[in-house]
PDB file of C-alpha atoms in Angstrom:
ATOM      1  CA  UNK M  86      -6.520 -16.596   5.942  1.00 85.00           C
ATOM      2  CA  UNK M  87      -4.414 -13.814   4.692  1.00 85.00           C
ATOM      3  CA  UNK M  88      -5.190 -12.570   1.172  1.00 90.00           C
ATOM      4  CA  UNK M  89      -3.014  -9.737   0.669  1.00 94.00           C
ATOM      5  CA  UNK M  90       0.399  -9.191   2.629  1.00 94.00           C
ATOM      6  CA  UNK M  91       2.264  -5.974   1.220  1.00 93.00           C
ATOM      7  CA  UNK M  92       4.477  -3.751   3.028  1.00 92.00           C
ATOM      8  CA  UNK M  93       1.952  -1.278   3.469  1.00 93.00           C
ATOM      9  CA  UNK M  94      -1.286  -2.822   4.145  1.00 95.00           C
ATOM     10  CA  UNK M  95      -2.578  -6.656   4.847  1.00 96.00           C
ATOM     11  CA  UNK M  96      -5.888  -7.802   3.630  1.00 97.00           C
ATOM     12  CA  UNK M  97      -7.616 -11.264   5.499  1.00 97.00           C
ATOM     13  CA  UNK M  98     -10.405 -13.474   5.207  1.00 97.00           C
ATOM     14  CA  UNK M  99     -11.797 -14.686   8.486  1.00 95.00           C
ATOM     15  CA  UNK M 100     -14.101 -17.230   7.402  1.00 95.00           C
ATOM     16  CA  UNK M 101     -14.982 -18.612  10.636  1.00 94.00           C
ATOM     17  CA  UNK M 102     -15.733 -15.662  11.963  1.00 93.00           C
ATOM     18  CA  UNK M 103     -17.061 -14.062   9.092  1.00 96.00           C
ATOM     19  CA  UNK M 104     -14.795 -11.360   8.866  1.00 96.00           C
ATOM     20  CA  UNK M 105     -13.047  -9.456   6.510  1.00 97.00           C
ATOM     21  CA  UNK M 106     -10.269  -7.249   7.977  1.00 96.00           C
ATOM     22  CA  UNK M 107      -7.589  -4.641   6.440  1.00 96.00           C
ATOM     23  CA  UNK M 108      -4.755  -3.419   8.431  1.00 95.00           C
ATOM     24  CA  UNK M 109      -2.850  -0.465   7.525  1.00 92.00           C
ATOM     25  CA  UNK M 110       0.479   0.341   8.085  1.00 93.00           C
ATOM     26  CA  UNK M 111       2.046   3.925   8.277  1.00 89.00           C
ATOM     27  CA  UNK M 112      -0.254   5.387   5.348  1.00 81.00           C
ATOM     28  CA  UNK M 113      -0.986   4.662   1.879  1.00 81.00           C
ATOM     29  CA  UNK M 114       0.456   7.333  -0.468  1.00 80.00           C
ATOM     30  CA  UNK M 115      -1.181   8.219  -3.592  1.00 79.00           C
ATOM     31  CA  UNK M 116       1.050   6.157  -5.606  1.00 83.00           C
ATOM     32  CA  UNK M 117      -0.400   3.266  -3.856  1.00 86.00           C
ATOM     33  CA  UNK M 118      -3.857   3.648  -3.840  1.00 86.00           C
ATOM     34  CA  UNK M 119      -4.589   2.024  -7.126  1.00 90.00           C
ATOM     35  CA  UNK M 120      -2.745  -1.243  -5.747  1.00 94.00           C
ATOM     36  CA  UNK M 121      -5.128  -1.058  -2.667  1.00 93.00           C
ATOM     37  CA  UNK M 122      -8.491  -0.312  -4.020  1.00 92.00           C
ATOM     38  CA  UNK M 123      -7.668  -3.295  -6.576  1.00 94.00           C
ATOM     39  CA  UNK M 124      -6.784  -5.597  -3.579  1.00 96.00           C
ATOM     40  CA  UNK M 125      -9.226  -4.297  -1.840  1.00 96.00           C
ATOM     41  CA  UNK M 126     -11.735  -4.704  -4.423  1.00 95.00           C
ATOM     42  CA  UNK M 127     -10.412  -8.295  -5.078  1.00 96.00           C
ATOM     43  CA  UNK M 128     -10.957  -9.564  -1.549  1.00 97.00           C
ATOM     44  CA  UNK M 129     -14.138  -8.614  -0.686  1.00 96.00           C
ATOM     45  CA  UNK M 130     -15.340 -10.051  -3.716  1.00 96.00           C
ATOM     46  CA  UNK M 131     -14.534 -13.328  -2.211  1.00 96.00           C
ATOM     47  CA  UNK M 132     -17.462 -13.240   0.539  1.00 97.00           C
ATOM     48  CA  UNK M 133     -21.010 -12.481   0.596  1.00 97.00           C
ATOM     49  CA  UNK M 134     -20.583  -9.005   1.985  1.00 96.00           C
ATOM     50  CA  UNK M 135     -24.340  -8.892   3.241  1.00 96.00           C
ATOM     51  CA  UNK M 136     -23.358 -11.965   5.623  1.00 97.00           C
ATOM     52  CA  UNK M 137     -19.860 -10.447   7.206  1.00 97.00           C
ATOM     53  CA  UNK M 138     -18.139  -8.169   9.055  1.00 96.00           C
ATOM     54  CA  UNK M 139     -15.647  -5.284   7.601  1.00 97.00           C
ATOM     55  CA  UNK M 140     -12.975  -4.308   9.874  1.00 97.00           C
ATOM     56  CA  UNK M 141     -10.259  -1.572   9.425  1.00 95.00           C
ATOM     57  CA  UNK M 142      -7.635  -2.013  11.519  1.00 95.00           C
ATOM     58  CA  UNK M 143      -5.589   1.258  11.644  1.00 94.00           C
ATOM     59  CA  UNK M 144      -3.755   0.365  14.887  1.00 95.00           C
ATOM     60  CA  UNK M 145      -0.060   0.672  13.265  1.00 95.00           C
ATOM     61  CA  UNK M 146      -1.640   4.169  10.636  1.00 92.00           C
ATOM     62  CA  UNK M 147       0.528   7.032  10.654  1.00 92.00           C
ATOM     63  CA  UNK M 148      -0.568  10.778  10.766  1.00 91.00           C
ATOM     64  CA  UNK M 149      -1.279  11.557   7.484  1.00 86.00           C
ATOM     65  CA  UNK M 150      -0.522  14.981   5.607  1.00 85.00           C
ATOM     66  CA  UNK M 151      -3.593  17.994   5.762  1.00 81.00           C
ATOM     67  CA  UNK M 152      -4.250  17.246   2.389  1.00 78.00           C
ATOM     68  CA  UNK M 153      -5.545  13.645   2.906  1.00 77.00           C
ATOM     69  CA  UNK M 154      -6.765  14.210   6.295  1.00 77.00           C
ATOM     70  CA  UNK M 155      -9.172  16.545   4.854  1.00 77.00           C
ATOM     71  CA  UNK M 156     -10.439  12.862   2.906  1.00 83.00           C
ATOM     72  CA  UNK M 157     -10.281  10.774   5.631  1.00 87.00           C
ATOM     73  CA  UNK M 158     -14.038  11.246   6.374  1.00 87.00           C
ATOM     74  CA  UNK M 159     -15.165  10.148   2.431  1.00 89.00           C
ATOM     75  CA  UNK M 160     -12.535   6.954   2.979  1.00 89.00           C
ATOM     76  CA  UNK M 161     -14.435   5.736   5.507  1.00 90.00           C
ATOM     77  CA  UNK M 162     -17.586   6.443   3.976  1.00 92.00           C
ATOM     78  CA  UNK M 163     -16.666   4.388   0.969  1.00 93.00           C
ATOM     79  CA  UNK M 164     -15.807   1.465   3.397  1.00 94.00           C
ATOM     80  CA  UNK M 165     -19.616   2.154   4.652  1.00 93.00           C
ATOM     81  CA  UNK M 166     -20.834   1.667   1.245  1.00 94.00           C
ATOM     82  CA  UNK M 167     -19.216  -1.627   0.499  1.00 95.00           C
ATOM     83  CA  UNK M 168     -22.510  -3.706   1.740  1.00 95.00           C
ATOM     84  CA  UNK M 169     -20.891  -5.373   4.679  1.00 97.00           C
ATOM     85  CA  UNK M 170     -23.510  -6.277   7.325  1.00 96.00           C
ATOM     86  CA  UNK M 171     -21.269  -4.522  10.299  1.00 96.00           C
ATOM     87  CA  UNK M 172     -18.601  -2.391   9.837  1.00 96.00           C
ATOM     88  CA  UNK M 173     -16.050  -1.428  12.671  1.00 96.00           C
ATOM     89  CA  UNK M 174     -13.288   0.794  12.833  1.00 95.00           C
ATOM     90  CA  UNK M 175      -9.842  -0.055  14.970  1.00 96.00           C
ATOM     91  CA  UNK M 176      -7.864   3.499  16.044  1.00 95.00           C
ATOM     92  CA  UNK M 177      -5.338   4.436  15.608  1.00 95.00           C
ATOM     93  CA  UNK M 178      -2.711   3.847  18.079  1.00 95.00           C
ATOM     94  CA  UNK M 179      -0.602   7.100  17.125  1.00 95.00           C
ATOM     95  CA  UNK M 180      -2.421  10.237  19.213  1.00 95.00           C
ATOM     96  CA  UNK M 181      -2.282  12.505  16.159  1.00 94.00           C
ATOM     97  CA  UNK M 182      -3.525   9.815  13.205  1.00 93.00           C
ATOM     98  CA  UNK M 183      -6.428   8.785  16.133  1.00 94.00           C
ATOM     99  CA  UNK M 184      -7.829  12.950  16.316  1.00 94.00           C
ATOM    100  CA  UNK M 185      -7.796  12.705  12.652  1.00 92.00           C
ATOM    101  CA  UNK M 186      -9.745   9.676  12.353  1.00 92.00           C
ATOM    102  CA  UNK M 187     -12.101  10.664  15.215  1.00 92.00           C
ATOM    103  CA  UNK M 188     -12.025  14.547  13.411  1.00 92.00           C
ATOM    104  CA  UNK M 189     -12.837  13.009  10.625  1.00 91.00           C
ATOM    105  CA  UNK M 190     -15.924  10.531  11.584  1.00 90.00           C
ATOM    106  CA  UNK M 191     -17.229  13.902  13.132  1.00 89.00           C
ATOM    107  CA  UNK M 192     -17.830  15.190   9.707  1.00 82.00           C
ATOM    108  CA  UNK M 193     -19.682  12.437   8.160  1.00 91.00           C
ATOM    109  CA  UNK M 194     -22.567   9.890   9.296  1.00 92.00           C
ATOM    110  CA  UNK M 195     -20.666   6.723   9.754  1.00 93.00           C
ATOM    111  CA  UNK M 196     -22.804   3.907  10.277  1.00 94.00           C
ATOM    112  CA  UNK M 197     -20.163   1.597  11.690  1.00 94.00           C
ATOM    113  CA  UNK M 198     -18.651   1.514  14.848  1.00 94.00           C
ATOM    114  CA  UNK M 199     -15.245   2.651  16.390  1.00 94.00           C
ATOM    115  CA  UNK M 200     -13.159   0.314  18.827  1.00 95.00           C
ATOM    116  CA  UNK M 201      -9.714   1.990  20.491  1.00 93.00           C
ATOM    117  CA  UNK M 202      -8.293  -2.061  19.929  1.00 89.00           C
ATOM    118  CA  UNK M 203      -8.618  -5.163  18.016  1.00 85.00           C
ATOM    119  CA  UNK M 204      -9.208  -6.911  21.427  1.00 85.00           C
ATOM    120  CA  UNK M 205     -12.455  -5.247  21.829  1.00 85.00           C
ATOM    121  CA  UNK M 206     -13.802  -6.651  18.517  1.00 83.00           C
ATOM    122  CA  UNK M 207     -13.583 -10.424  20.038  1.00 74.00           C
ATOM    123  CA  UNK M 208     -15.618  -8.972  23.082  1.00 66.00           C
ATOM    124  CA  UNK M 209     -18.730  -8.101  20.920  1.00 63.00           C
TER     125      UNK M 209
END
């Protein structure tokens, strides 16, 4: 069930599967950020976090600019601290946005998991 459908990022409850996923499209500029982390903050108050899944789907993410890719790694560390059970991380399908993701994990102690597609999450 889709919770959030904006032009720049999609937010979905997967009940059945217990899942909560967020999909990102090109990149969310500052500007936007409020909007997300309150939609963002919204949704995943609708589950029992300790009970699902948190997936980030940054297939369709766009290089982002130094600056923020120097923030990438403390992103995904806030996703980590959310309380989900499981927490997995879809590439990037874009070459330079997925050595910025993977750059960034390097730099911090993710706890989650990293899939190169969403087709691998339905294999777990």
């Amino acid at each position: 069930m889709k919770v959030v459908d904006k032009q720049k990022y999609n937010m979905a409850i997967y009940e059945a599967k217990r899942e909560v996923h967020v999909q990102i499209h090109g990149f969310i500029k500052a500007d936007l950020v409020e909007d997300y982390m309150r939609d963002l903050e919204a949704t995943v108050a609708k589950v029992q976090k300790s009970t699902y899944t948190f997936v980030v789907d940054a297939t369709y993410q766009s290089p982002v600019p130094s600056k923020v890719s120097s923030e990438l790694g403390q992103t995904l560390m806030f996703y980590a601290s959310l309380g989900f059970k499981d927490i997995y991380i879809v590439n990037p399908a874009s070459k330079i946005a997925y050595v910025q993701v993977r750059n960034a994990l390097e730099g911090v102690h993710f706890p989650g998991t990293v899939v190169d597609n969403v087709s691998q999450l339905a294999m777990r």
